[in-house]
Amino acid sequence: MSGVPLTRDLVLVGGGHAHALVLKAWGMDPLPGARLTVINPGPTAPYTGMLPGHVAGHYGRDDLEIDLVRLCRHAGARFIEDRAVGIDRAARQVILEGRGPVGYDVASIDVGIHARMEIPGFAAHGIGAKPLDRYAARWRRFLEEVAAGEVAPEVAVIGGGVAGCELAMAMAFRLRQEGATPQVTVIERGARISGVGEKARRVMLAEMAALGVAVRTGARVTEVCADRVKLEGQEPVAAALCVGAAGAFPHNWIARTDLPQREGFIEVGPDLGVTGDRALFAVGDCAVMPHAPRPKAGVFAVRAAPVLKHNLRAALSGGARKTWRPQKDYLKLISLGDKSALAEKFGLTFSGPYMWRWKDRIDRAFMEKLSNLPKMQGPARPAEAAEGVWEMLASKPLCGGCGAKVGGGVLSGALSGIAAPEGPVVTGAGDDAAVLRQPDGTFQVISTDHLRAVVEDPATMARIASVHALGDAWAMGAKPQVALAQVILPQMSAALQARTLAEIMESIRAVLGAAGAQLVGGHTTMGAELTIGFTVTGTRDEMPLTVAGGRPGDALILTRPIGSGVILAADMEGQADGRDVSALLARMARTQAREAEVLGAVAHAMTDVTGFGLAGHLRAICVASGLGAVLWRDRVPVYAGARELSEAVVSSSLMPTNRADAGTLGGEDLLLYDPQTAGGLLAAVPALEAEGVLARLREAGCEGFEIGRLEEGPPEVTLK
């Protein structure tokens, strides 16, 4: 809720079904004063109910993946893409694999289970059916390998429970649909397949036989090899793909904590709270309820979500908690490979295509609930206001990052009265940084920049803002030297201030350290929203690069795609694909020190592409160098998802101003005016050296794209 101070941290560890439903409900009714954080290894989480249908080819990847990034945007939560590896209950911190710890006042764990097996060779040659995302990715790769003739369509499934048999039928069906002759075998240590009643078992065995799925019972696996599974006292099973589906195994990191456990599963009470800990909850397959044992099935997590949401709010606000009572029996809906399914409950069994249609409606309704999110409401329209207010309220919400910049035309007018450089100042306003001559004949550059947050996570925002600010030094071929940080925090309690600043400082030091620079101080204050900025200096022995040094015939090389502004604008409106947002943020948070080193050695002119878009920053080179430019539209790299969003008329709030300032390009491509945050370096290099520069960038593990040329003529950009 806008204007309410933040006082308590709620952290959801894992993107399981219960947490996904809590996020949806939280967005509809957030708790004022609570900051919500979600931690998950990836931007999406697969829905278990649709996995067999996806494996069989009935659903695409998008159909079964829950977009956690969109859900977090809807809930006003920050999303941290990382893996939990521990819990420090004394310090109330979640320990992460790839970054510093995240503090909590209340936390909930919903990380599911895995099916990795302690069998010789399984770690190297097998794949567990859970986590589902890893298995689904391996299955898609296996299909490609079979289609290419690289491997035989031979699959072994270890485990003859419902999950193993369901996946075996799905894989056999899909391989047949792909034109292969599959050899799929279910290996079960017990005397028969398990998890269902006798009538359902007969139906499943008949369906497996019809699909050519073999069943080996009373079989103990001794070793998994690259092309076979060895059994004790039986002939080995040929397998280019081995899937483990025998039982549910807890995550190893949980076993290493001091959490109360039963065989590695977190022990919880009737309120879903961790036994003996009022600040922690656990739900889903990673938890166990000793007072009410239940199978590991997604239906329980789904039905626990409303009680979990209530009790999380109660733990944060001091309210009374509710008791969750899981049902004694539940409906099993089992896919049978083709668009047919089996239903079992209370000993009754039904099967056929009509059961599939019922299951499909249930599954699609669940996914629709998590994808059909209400649009964010803009500010209330005042009853009376000055002229122009209503028009501005009706326009796009103000973007974060460079999308919040003042337009280039307005800015240049404001800077027109700045005095010409004198004394040690070689160049002033108008370039990426001011240039100062030092007494020893070397040069120093100095620049300042700050960004309104584009993401809720302060640590990620700090990395992006650091990379963005360093771009001004890199663009001039200078080596970053020192930085002063300016941090505006939203109003929050002292405890949250300390946690937030610790995360921010860790990210800043990591980025600056990797760039060879040092943080020497700064300033903090509280305000309306998170804003992070820097004053940066850099050094160079010779005159730094400017936008004025371009020469006719120079090749134009860009180091990053464009389109960040439109993706971030769509994310703000809840329209972006979470995978595209995640990939974009990861790219924006990476430094460009290596790119700057390669380009700075040969470039005649260089800048970084930021708020004024590719067209605006290229035009700056043209104007300063007295040259024209040809831009090859088809060679300009674009971030995944940006083109589709732009064609759907999604844009950053600054784009129209950029378009007006840049002038016509002899063609129309709105992405060329898209404001970039932590955008790529744009360098004009000698044409004869372009191929060598691109090769050196690749050798350094970087990207580079030749997107056009400078040429004689008026300072205009032509699109071809």
XYZ file of C-alpha atoms in Angstrom:
720
model
C 0.000 0.000 0.000
C 1.529 3.272 -1.115
C 2.682 5.565 1.681
C 2.621 2.911 4.443
C 6.028 2.289 6.059
C 7.512 -1.186 5.659
C 8.086 -2.891 9.004
C 8.075 -6.679 8.500
C 9.702 -9.035 5.993
C 7.790 -12.053 4.704
C 9.889 -14.465 2.635
C 8.453 -17.326 0.566
C 11.147 -19.897 -0.176
C 10.173 -21.833 -3.313
C 7.547 -21.354 -5.994
C 5.370 -24.368 -5.238
C 1.638 -24.462 -5.866
C 0.667 -23.205 -2.394
C 3.007 -20.222 -2.620
C 1.774 -19.405 -6.129
C -1.790 -19.276 -4.845
C -0.725 -17.168 -1.859
C 0.870 -14.690 -4.282
C -2.330 -14.420 -6.306
C -4.393 -13.825 -3.160
C -1.828 -11.438 -1.663
C -2.004 -9.205 -4.705
C -5.755 -8.892 -4.226
C -5.426 -8.125 -0.509
C -1.876 -7.186 0.593
C -0.989 -6.631 4.238
C 0.081 -2.987 4.695
C 3.598 -2.694 6.070
C 4.729 -6.163 4.993
C 7.454 -6.551 2.350
C 7.002 -9.788 0.434
C 9.942 -11.674 -1.121
C 9.877 -14.842 -3.222
C 12.985 -16.967 -3.760
C 13.049 -19.600 -6.510
C 15.778 -21.048 -8.760
C 13.944 -20.063 -11.947
C 11.398 -17.496 -13.147
C 8.715 -20.149 -13.633
C 7.462 -23.235 -11.804
C 5.859 -26.195 -13.592
C 2.338 -27.280 -12.673
C 2.475 -30.963 -11.778
C -0.992 -31.775 -13.070
C -0.102 -30.950 -16.669
C 3.383 -32.459 -16.809
C 2.322 -35.864 -18.230
C 0.253 -34.055 -20.866
C 3.258 -31.912 -21.746
C 5.483 -34.984 -22.018
C 2.899 -36.626 -24.274
C 2.765 -33.528 -26.470
C -0.748 -32.380 -25.546
C 0.490 -29.182 -23.900
C 3.204 -26.758 -24.865
C 5.812 -25.513 -22.446
C 3.923 -22.291 -21.806
C 0.777 -24.210 -20.880
C 2.235 -25.792 -17.747
C 4.638 -23.138 -16.457
C 3.484 -20.809 -13.686
C 4.989 -17.365 -14.295
C 6.347 -16.438 -10.879
C 7.744 -13.117 -12.086
C 4.304 -11.945 -13.201
C 2.737 -13.220 -9.994
C 5.304 -11.301 -7.956
C 4.626 -8.121 -9.923
C 0.905 -8.614 -9.272
C 1.549 -9.148 -5.546
C 3.982 -6.246 -5.236
C 6.660 -8.747 -4.221
C 10.338 -8.827 -5.038
C 11.507 -11.927 -6.891
C 14.963 -13.364 -6.249
C 16.104 -15.936 -8.787
C 18.358 -18.105 -6.666
C 18.429 -21.399 -4.808
C 18.012 -21.656 -1.034
C 20.746 -23.765 0.590
C 20.100 -23.156 4.272
C 18.176 -21.414 7.053
C 19.816 -19.556 9.914
C 16.983 -19.466 12.428
C 18.952 -17.571 15.059
C 19.710 -14.706 12.668
C 16.419 -15.214 10.804
C 18.101 -15.462 7.430
C 17.613 -17.590 4.327
C 21.017 -18.651 2.997
C 21.267 -18.538 -0.803
C 23.591 -20.225 -3.264
C 24.498 -17.246 -5.443
C 24.265 -14.162 -3.228
C 24.199 -13.000 0.365
C 21.540 -14.067 2.879
C 18.025 -12.641 2.886
C 16.542 -11.673 6.248
C 13.017 -12.534 7.339
C 10.581 -11.909 10.157
C 8.256 -14.630 8.895
C 9.103 -17.208 6.238
C 7.439 -20.146 4.516
C 9.107 -23.038 2.709
C 7.500 -24.708 -0.336
C 10.382 -26.245 -2.293
C 8.886 -29.617 -3.167
C 10.926 -32.787 -3.366
C 13.323 -34.497 -5.734
C 13.616 -37.982 -7.187
C 17.386 -38.266 -7.383
C 18.325 -41.779 -6.377
C 21.325 -43.147 -4.482
C 22.093 -45.703 -7.178
C 25.559 -46.066 -8.713
C 25.641 -44.139 -11.993
C 22.284 -42.405 -11.549
C 23.768 -38.973 -10.857
C 25.762 -39.153 -14.093
C 23.247 -40.859 -16.381
C 19.787 -40.509 -14.818
C 17.294 -37.712 -14.268
C 14.778 -37.497 -11.434
C 11.123 -36.958 -12.288
C 11.312 -34.134 -9.772
C 12.122 -31.252 -9.769
C 9.742 -31.166 -12.697
C 11.431 -28.345 -14.600
C 14.730 -30.240 -14.863
C 13.030 -33.419 -15.998
C 10.870 -31.593 -18.564
C 13.945 -29.874 -20.021
C 15.841 -33.182 -20.237
C 12.853 -34.836 -21.932
C 12.660 -32.111 -24.576
C 16.377 -32.528 -25.251
C 15.981 -36.321 -25.488
C 13.244 -35.920 -28.111
C 15.567 -33.747 -30.168
C 18.350 -36.334 -29.877
C 16.003 -39.129 -30.968
C 14.766 -37.074 -33.925
C 18.381 -36.417 -34.961
C 19.216 -40.113 -34.750
C 21.773 -39.496 -32.021
C 20.206 -41.896 -29.496
C 17.795 -44.821 -29.586
C 14.202 -44.270 -28.323
C 14.870 -46.446 -25.277
C 13.624 -45.282 -21.870
C 13.744 -46.846 -18.431
C 11.581 -45.559 -15.589
C 12.673 -46.597 -12.107
C 9.572 -46.753 -9.943
C 6.212 -48.352 -10.642
C 3.993 -45.980 -8.712
C 1.412 -43.698 -10.269
C 3.990 -41.078 -11.263
C 6.342 -43.568 -12.918
C 3.608 -45.348 -14.873
C 1.994 -42.066 -15.923
C 5.274 -40.712 -17.278
C 6.116 -44.013 -18.988
C 2.824 -43.953 -20.897
C 3.255 -40.298 -21.800
C 6.794 -40.844 -23.118
C 5.804 -43.937 -25.104
C 2.888 -42.108 -26.697
C 4.983 -39.075 -27.609
C 7.783 -41.136 -29.132
C 5.228 -42.955 -31.297
C 3.767 -39.624 -32.383
C 7.258 -38.559 -33.418
C 7.558 -41.599 -35.672
C 9.855 -43.622 -33.428
C 9.384 -47.192 -32.242
C 9.841 -46.746 -28.509
C 11.109 -49.246 -25.994
C 9.874 -48.010 -22.638
C 10.267 -50.105 -19.490
C 8.961 -49.534 -15.972
C 11.188 -51.063 -13.306
C 9.461 -51.749 -9.977
C 11.174 -53.320 -6.975
C 7.876 -54.524 -5.491
C 5.656 -57.309 -6.697
C 3.274 -55.003 -8.571
C 2.717 -51.391 -9.545
C 1.509 -49.364 -6.583
C -0.495 -46.343 -5.512
C -3.899 -47.406 -6.854
C -6.569 -50.002 -6.206
C -6.885 -53.322 -8.021
C -9.352 -52.145 -10.677
C -7.308 -49.051 -11.501
C -4.163 -51.193 -11.610
C -5.713 -53.473 -14.241
C -6.705 -50.490 -16.370
C -3.213 -48.995 -16.147
C -1.500 -52.285 -17.039
C -3.771 -52.695 -20.050
C -3.080 -49.151 -21.238
C 0.673 -49.615 -20.795
C 0.564 -52.877 -22.738
C -1.322 -51.165 -25.569
C 1.432 -48.543 -25.771
C 4.160 -51.168 -25.706
C 5.364 -50.243 -22.202
C 7.028 -53.209 -20.504
C 6.829 -53.696 -16.737
C 9.571 -55.409 -14.737
C 8.467 -56.193 -11.169
C 10.558 -57.631 -8.371
C 13.536 -55.890 -9.962
C 16.325 -54.225 -7.981
C 18.488 -51.738 -9.863
C 22.217 -52.147 -9.224
C 23.667 -49.575 -11.626
C 22.642 -46.982 -14.195
C 24.889 -46.795 -17.246
C 24.855 -44.468 -20.260
C 22.877 -46.944 -22.373
C 21.356 -49.440 -19.943
C 20.082 -50.085 -16.429
C 21.565 -53.122 -14.692
C 19.325 -55.268 -12.504
C 20.114 -57.856 -9.854
C 19.538 -61.345 -11.259
C 17.795 -60.081 -14.411
C 18.777 -58.985 -17.887
C 19.652 -55.275 -18.109
C 17.149 -52.811 -19.534
C 18.269 -50.800 -22.582
C 17.956 -47.103 -21.803
C 19.290 -43.988 -23.488
C 17.170 -42.081 -20.961
C 16.714 -43.203 -17.361
C 14.046 -41.480 -15.257
C 13.875 -41.888 -11.491
C 10.338 -41.903 -10.105
C 10.696 -44.231 -7.113
C 9.547 -42.295 -4.089
C 9.850 -38.770 -2.789
C 13.162 -37.578 -1.419
C 13.729 -34.419 0.643
C 16.259 -31.822 -0.419
C 19.678 -32.369 1.114
C 20.017 -28.777 2.282
C 16.986 -29.177 4.532
C 18.598 -32.157 6.242
C 21.628 -30.011 7.058
C 19.542 -27.414 8.934
C 18.377 -27.544 12.548
C 14.733 -27.569 11.448
C 12.593 -30.246 13.165
C 12.388 -33.118 10.684
C 10.968 -36.539 9.984
C 13.274 -38.402 7.586
C 14.396 -35.112 6.069
C 10.923 -33.588 5.708
C 10.081 -30.482 7.736
C 7.746 -31.204 10.628
C 4.748 -28.869 10.838
C 1.722 -28.589 13.060
C -1.991 -28.131 12.330
C -1.453 -24.441 11.502
C 1.264 -25.348 8.938
C 3.798 -23.716 11.249
C 7.155 -25.410 11.760
C 7.105 -27.253 15.058
C 8.532 -25.057 17.795
C 9.136 -22.011 15.576
C 6.492 -19.276 15.383
C 8.325 -17.493 12.550
C 8.485 -20.385 10.066
C 5.957 -22.309 7.998
C 6.318 -25.182 5.537
C 3.842 -26.581 3.046
C 3.643 -28.996 0.142
C 5.721 -32.099 -0.395
C 8.718 -30.781 1.579
C 6.639 -30.806 4.781
C 5.235 -33.604 6.924
C 2.319 -33.462 9.366
C 2.820 -36.217 11.988
C -0.712 -35.719 13.331
C -2.271 -36.143 9.853
C -0.053 -38.200 7.490
C -0.892 -37.801 3.817
C 0.566 -38.807 0.438
C 2.854 -36.490 -1.527
C 0.256 -35.014 -3.875
C -0.200 -31.508 -5.231
C -3.875 -31.408 -4.309
C -2.977 -31.007 -0.639
C -0.749 -27.994 -1.267
C -3.471 -26.347 -3.342
C -6.074 -26.771 -0.603
C -3.673 -25.636 2.109
C -3.017 -22.278 0.382
C -5.934 -20.268 1.891
C -5.035 -21.356 5.428
C -1.357 -20.643 4.790
C -2.136 -17.141 3.538
C -4.302 -16.407 6.588
C -1.685 -17.705 9.010
C 1.156 -15.803 7.374
C -0.809 -12.593 7.815
C -1.581 -13.571 11.394
C 2.105 -14.204 12.134
C 3.003 -10.785 10.717
C 0.233 -8.862 12.477
C -0.246 -10.762 15.725
C -3.603 -12.318 14.775
C -5.066 -15.732 15.516
C -4.117 -18.667 13.339
C -6.372 -21.212 11.664
C -6.078 -24.990 11.627
C -5.750 -26.878 8.366
C -7.482 -30.237 8.119
C -6.419 -32.189 5.014
C -9.037 -34.402 3.428
C -8.776 -38.132 4.104
C -9.123 -39.162 0.468
C -8.627 -37.301 -2.768
C -9.434 -37.693 -6.430
C -6.635 -39.268 -8.457
C -6.698 -38.251 -12.125
C -4.091 -40.230 -14.051
C -3.128 -39.547 -17.665
C -2.973 -42.642 -19.856
C -0.689 -41.375 -22.624
C -3.258 -40.501 -25.259
C -5.989 -37.967 -24.460
C -7.494 -40.434 -22.045
C -7.399 -40.540 -18.276
C -8.306 -42.654 -15.292
C -10.123 -41.350 -12.221
C -10.092 -43.101 -8.851
C -11.668 -42.107 -5.531
C -13.332 -44.024 -2.706
C -12.492 -47.257 -4.528
C -14.412 -46.234 -7.651
C -12.605 -46.184 -10.995
C -13.573 -44.584 -14.302
C -11.483 -44.167 -17.442
C -11.716 -42.929 -20.989
C -11.487 -39.766 -23.113
C -14.255 -38.081 -21.099
C -12.052 -38.348 -17.990
C -9.272 -36.593 -19.905
C -11.618 -33.778 -20.832
C -12.591 -33.413 -17.174
C -8.960 -33.436 -16.069
C -8.058 -30.942 -18.803
C -10.768 -28.527 -17.623
C -9.547 -28.769 -14.015
C -5.912 -28.199 -14.993
C -6.617 -25.319 -17.341
C -8.850 -23.666 -14.741
C -6.012 -23.829 -12.210
C -3.540 -22.260 -14.625
C -6.089 -19.626 -15.661
C -6.443 -18.660 -12.008
C -2.698 -17.959 -11.832
C -2.360 -16.245 -15.208
C -5.505 -14.122 -15.392
C -4.274 -11.335 -13.128
C -6.135 -8.039 -12.719
C -4.514 -4.977 -14.257
C -2.878 -2.458 -11.974
C -5.037 0.549 -11.240
C -3.633 4.004 -11.921
C -4.022 6.983 -9.577
C -7.546 8.137 -8.823
C -8.747 10.947 -11.049
C -9.215 14.147 -9.040
C -12.548 15.917 -9.169
C -10.841 19.201 -10.012
C -7.305 19.854 -11.214
C -5.149 22.276 -13.163
C -5.178 22.071 -16.948
C -3.123 19.178 -18.277
C -3.365 16.997 -15.140
C -6.046 14.680 -16.490
C -4.151 14.176 -19.748
C -1.002 13.177 -17.859
C -2.938 10.839 -15.569
C -4.430 9.164 -18.644
C -0.999 8.554 -20.194
C 1.336 5.663 -19.451
C 2.589 5.309 -15.865
C 6.087 6.699 -15.379
C 8.656 4.000 -16.073
C 11.650 3.216 -13.895
C 15.286 3.093 -14.949
C 16.174 5.248 -17.932
C 12.524 5.297 -18.948
C 12.084 7.970 -16.267
C 14.633 10.370 -17.787
C 13.822 13.869 -18.947
C 13.709 14.017 -22.745
C 16.836 14.913 -24.684
C 15.362 18.092 -26.136
C 14.365 19.462 -22.739
C 17.700 18.447 -21.235
C 19.813 20.072 -23.962
C 17.893 23.312 -23.495
C 18.531 23.248 -19.753
C 22.269 22.648 -20.289
C 22.697 25.352 -22.911
C 23.716 27.949 -20.346
C 26.585 25.947 -18.844
C 29.901 27.737 -19.250
C 32.497 26.453 -21.701
C 35.266 24.243 -20.262
C 38.307 25.992 -18.849
C 41.332 25.227 -16.703
C 41.661 21.470 -16.057
C 38.210 20.800 -17.583
C 38.711 19.533 -21.136
C 35.078 18.701 -21.928
C 31.950 19.313 -19.909
C 28.241 18.696 -20.494
C 27.180 16.965 -23.691
C 29.136 13.716 -23.533
C 28.934 10.638 -21.325
C 31.236 12.204 -18.725
C 33.236 15.360 -18.142
C 36.973 15.097 -18.879
C 39.603 16.638 -16.585
C 43.316 16.927 -17.369
C 45.527 15.908 -14.423
C 48.816 17.637 -13.567
C 50.788 14.575 -14.722
C 49.227 14.774 -18.199
C 46.779 11.893 -17.706
C 43.024 12.308 -17.787
C 40.174 11.704 -15.398
C 36.493 11.379 -16.297
C 33.638 12.091 -13.893
C 29.939 11.392 -14.259
C 26.814 10.930 -12.165
C 23.697 8.857 -12.718
C 20.795 7.463 -10.751
C 17.830 5.221 -11.488
C 14.323 4.767 -10.172
C 13.966 1.083 -9.368
C 12.880 -1.186 -12.221
C 12.632 -4.221 -9.906
C 11.554 -4.651 -6.303
C 14.750 -6.475 -5.305
C 17.245 -3.915 -3.936
C 20.262 -6.164 -4.551
C 19.433 -6.709 -8.223
C 18.632 -3.022 -8.624
C 21.973 -2.109 -7.052
C 23.850 -4.313 -9.532
C 21.994 -2.809 -12.480
C 22.476 0.755 -11.250
C 26.197 0.100 -10.677
C 26.689 -1.323 -14.170
C 24.664 1.522 -15.643
C 26.715 4.228 -13.899
C 30.032 2.588 -14.813
C 28.901 2.650 -18.442
C 29.740 6.358 -18.651
C 33.391 5.661 -17.779
C 33.608 2.584 -20.008
C 32.097 4.522 -22.906
C 35.034 6.935 -22.772
C 37.628 4.179 -22.715
C 38.469 5.005 -19.086
C 39.240 2.583 -16.283
C 36.716 3.038 -13.439
C 38.388 4.462 -10.344
C 36.084 5.394 -7.448
C 32.358 5.778 -6.839
C 30.089 7.606 -4.411
C 26.687 5.993 -3.893
C 23.388 7.804 -3.400
C 20.606 5.592 -2.063
C 17.006 6.603 -1.428
C 15.045 3.964 0.504
C 11.273 3.889 0.832
C 10.156 4.548 4.398
C 10.826 1.456 6.500
C 11.745 0.338 9.974
C 15.345 0.407 11.201
C 15.582 -3.385 10.930
C 14.458 -3.364 7.292
C 16.771 -0.443 6.550
C 19.716 -2.466 7.846
C 18.756 -5.570 5.829
C 18.141 -3.571 2.665
C 21.346 -1.556 2.859
C 23.378 -4.708 3.568
C 22.045 -6.297 0.369
C 22.602 -3.122 -1.642
C 26.175 -2.610 -0.402
C 27.108 -6.230 -1.113
C 25.955 -5.872 -4.730
C 27.677 -2.527 -5.204
C 30.994 -3.775 -3.847
C 30.811 -6.882 -6.062
C 30.233 -4.881 -9.261
C 32.742 -2.142 -8.478
C 35.351 -4.656 -7.350
C 35.017 -6.647 -10.567
C 35.499 -3.381 -12.503
C 38.595 -2.431 -10.508
C 36.868 0.480 -8.791
C 36.334 1.302 -5.121
C 33.301 2.577 -3.225
C 34.509 5.532 -1.143
C 31.287 6.793 0.415
C 27.963 8.314 -0.478
C 24.659 9.419 0.975
C 21.434 7.747 2.097
C 17.962 9.103 2.745
C 14.373 7.901 2.785
C 11.846 8.928 0.196
C 8.875 7.768 -1.813
C 10.599 4.881 -3.631
C 13.863 3.034 -4.040
C 16.360 5.038 -6.096
C 20.046 4.183 -6.476
C 22.698 6.375 -8.088
C 26.432 6.969 -8.279
C 29.046 9.551 -8.980
C 31.819 7.708 -10.815
C 35.345 8.671 -11.808
C 37.694 6.900 -14.200
C 41.201 7.383 -15.549
C 42.877 7.111 -18.944
C 46.456 7.862 -19.955
C 45.445 9.407 -23.269
C 42.543 11.654 -24.183
C 39.302 9.784 -23.422
C 36.984 8.785 -26.223
C 34.084 11.105 -26.971
C 31.151 11.068 -29.351
C 32.974 13.509 -31.620
C 35.687 11.268 -33.046
C 33.760 9.251 -35.635
C 35.233 9.001 -39.146
C 33.626 8.265 -42.525
C 33.386 4.535 -43.160
C 33.646 3.554 -39.482
C 31.786 0.388 -38.580
C 29.215 0.695 -35.795
C 29.469 -2.065 -33.192
C 26.877 -2.610 -30.422
C 27.498 -4.905 -27.460
C 23.966 -5.532 -26.190
C 20.481 -5.969 -27.638
C 17.896 -3.215 -27.425
C 14.351 -3.461 -26.101
C 14.878 -3.318 -22.353
C 12.565 -0.333 -22.019
C 9.582 -2.006 -23.637
C 10.075 -5.219 -21.622
C 10.333 -3.302 -18.352
C 7.277 -1.216 -19.274
C 5.333 -4.406 -20.027
C 6.556 -5.950 -16.778
C 5.296 -2.930 -14.851
C 1.886 -3.459 -16.457
C 1.942 -7.231 -15.822
C 2.154 -8.071 -19.551
C 5.721 -9.377 -19.916
C 6.753 -13.027 -19.937
C 8.655 -13.707 -16.723
C 11.342 -15.654 -18.564
C 12.039 -12.643 -20.788
C 12.185 -10.333 -17.776
C 14.526 -12.695 -15.933
C 16.877 -13.032 -18.900
C 16.895 -9.256 -19.408
C 17.708 -8.472 -15.776
C 20.542 -11.002 -15.773
C 22.065 -9.327 -18.857
C 21.622 -5.819 -17.446
C 23.397 -6.817 -14.219
C 26.558 -8.017 -16.004
C 29.494 -5.656 -16.274
C 30.927 -4.498 -19.593
C 34.542 -4.098 -18.506
C 35.830 -6.616 -21.068
C 33.798 -5.075 -23.870
C 35.132 -1.635 -22.958
C 38.707 -2.895 -22.942
C 38.399 -4.411 -26.429
C 36.544 -1.481 -27.983
C 38.436 1.258 -26.179
C 41.691 0.171 -27.786
C 40.481 0.814 -31.353
C 37.347 2.996 -31.316
C 37.315 6.473 -32.810
C 34.115 7.359 -30.911
C 32.052 5.562 -28.317
C 28.991 5.999 -26.109
C 26.657 3.786 -24.121
C 23.083 3.328 -25.298
C 20.828 4.412 -22.448
C 17.837 6.697 -21.970
C 17.659 8.303 -25.408
C 17.590 4.967 -27.227
C 19.817 3.621 -29.976
C 18.634 6.254 -32.470
C 19.223 9.126 -30.063
C 22.693 8.054 -28.991
C 23.772 7.263 -32.553
C 22.504 10.670 -33.624
C 24.683 12.213 -30.890
C 27.748 10.618 -32.510
C 26.613 11.868 -35.921
C 26.066 15.450 -34.747
C 29.317 15.651 -32.792
C 31.335 13.997 -35.589
C 29.650 15.894 -38.438
C 28.674 12.659 -40.195
C 25.631 10.676 -41.218
C 24.962 7.036 -40.381
C 23.338 4.045 -42.010
C 21.707 1.630 -39.588
C 20.984 -1.937 -40.768
C 17.686 -2.750 -39.083
C 17.933 -6.532 -39.513
C 21.323 -6.603 -37.785
C 20.280 -4.718 -34.677
C 19.944 -7.321 -31.869
C 16.718 -7.284 -29.869
C 15.980 -8.809 -26.470
C 13.670 -11.851 -26.513
C 10.054 -10.743 -26.272
C 10.698 -7.074 -27.045
C 9.683 -7.189 -30.717
C 6.347 -8.843 -29.973
C 5.581 -6.376 -27.192
C 6.498 -3.400 -29.371
C 4.263 -4.657 -32.172
C 1.482 -4.949 -29.580
C 1.932 -1.176 -28.997
C 3.629 -1.539 -25.623
C 6.251 1.131 -25.019
C 8.165 2.992 -22.350
C 6.811 6.347 -21.209
C 9.928 8.083 -22.635
C 9.714 6.517 -26.100
C 7.494 9.173 -27.758
C 9.831 11.950 -26.605
C 12.864 10.037 -27.900
C 11.138 9.542 -31.217
C 10.393 13.229 -31.561
C 13.955 14.223 -30.587
C 15.709 11.745 -32.901
C 13.849 12.760 -36.051
C 12.930 10.483 -38.953
C 15.160 7.505 -39.774
C 13.770 6.871 -43.212
C 11.801 3.933 -41.810
C 9.773 2.964 -38.772
C 10.958 0.799 -35.886
C 9.852 1.992 -32.461
C 12.476 -0.134 -30.706
C 15.171 2.191 -32.053
C 13.756 4.916 -29.781
C 13.339 2.596 -26.797
C 15.172 3.887 -23.687
C 17.760 1.409 -22.435
C 18.931 0.862 -18.876
C 22.464 -0.551 -18.502
C 22.470 -0.689 -22.296
C 25.265 -1.745 -24.607
C 28.330 0.186 -25.703
C 28.096 1.699 -29.184
C 31.492 2.159 -30.835
C 32.652 3.554 -34.173
C 35.694 1.489 -35.170
C 37.773 1.418 -38.358
C 35.939 -0.701 -40.925
C 39.005 -2.828 -41.674
C 39.270 -3.783 -38.004
C 35.587 -4.611 -37.469
C 35.908 -8.378 -37.978
C 38.928 -8.546 -35.709
C 37.133 -6.551 -33.008
C 34.132 -8.881 -33.150
C 36.451 -11.887 -32.910
C 38.237 -10.436 -29.872
C 34.897 -9.772 -28.210
C 33.901 -13.417 -28.725
C 37.254 -14.599 -27.358
C 36.645 -12.477 -24.255
C 33.250 -14.145 -23.750
C 31.350 -11.064 -24.907
C 28.894 -10.263 -27.655
C 29.296 -7.748 -30.446
C 27.111 -6.870 -33.423
C 28.022 -4.785 -36.464
C 24.861 -2.774 -37.056
C 25.811 -0.057 -39.555
C 28.363 2.489 -40.807
C 29.183 6.152 -40.502
C 29.307 8.052 -43.803
C 29.783 11.492 -45.272
C 26.664 13.628 -45.191
C 24.346 15.584 -42.942
C 24.175 14.380 -39.304
C 21.183 12.126 -39.808
C 20.544 8.421 -39.270
C 19.106 6.425 -42.176
C 17.479 3.057 -41.600
C 18.001 0.307 -44.152
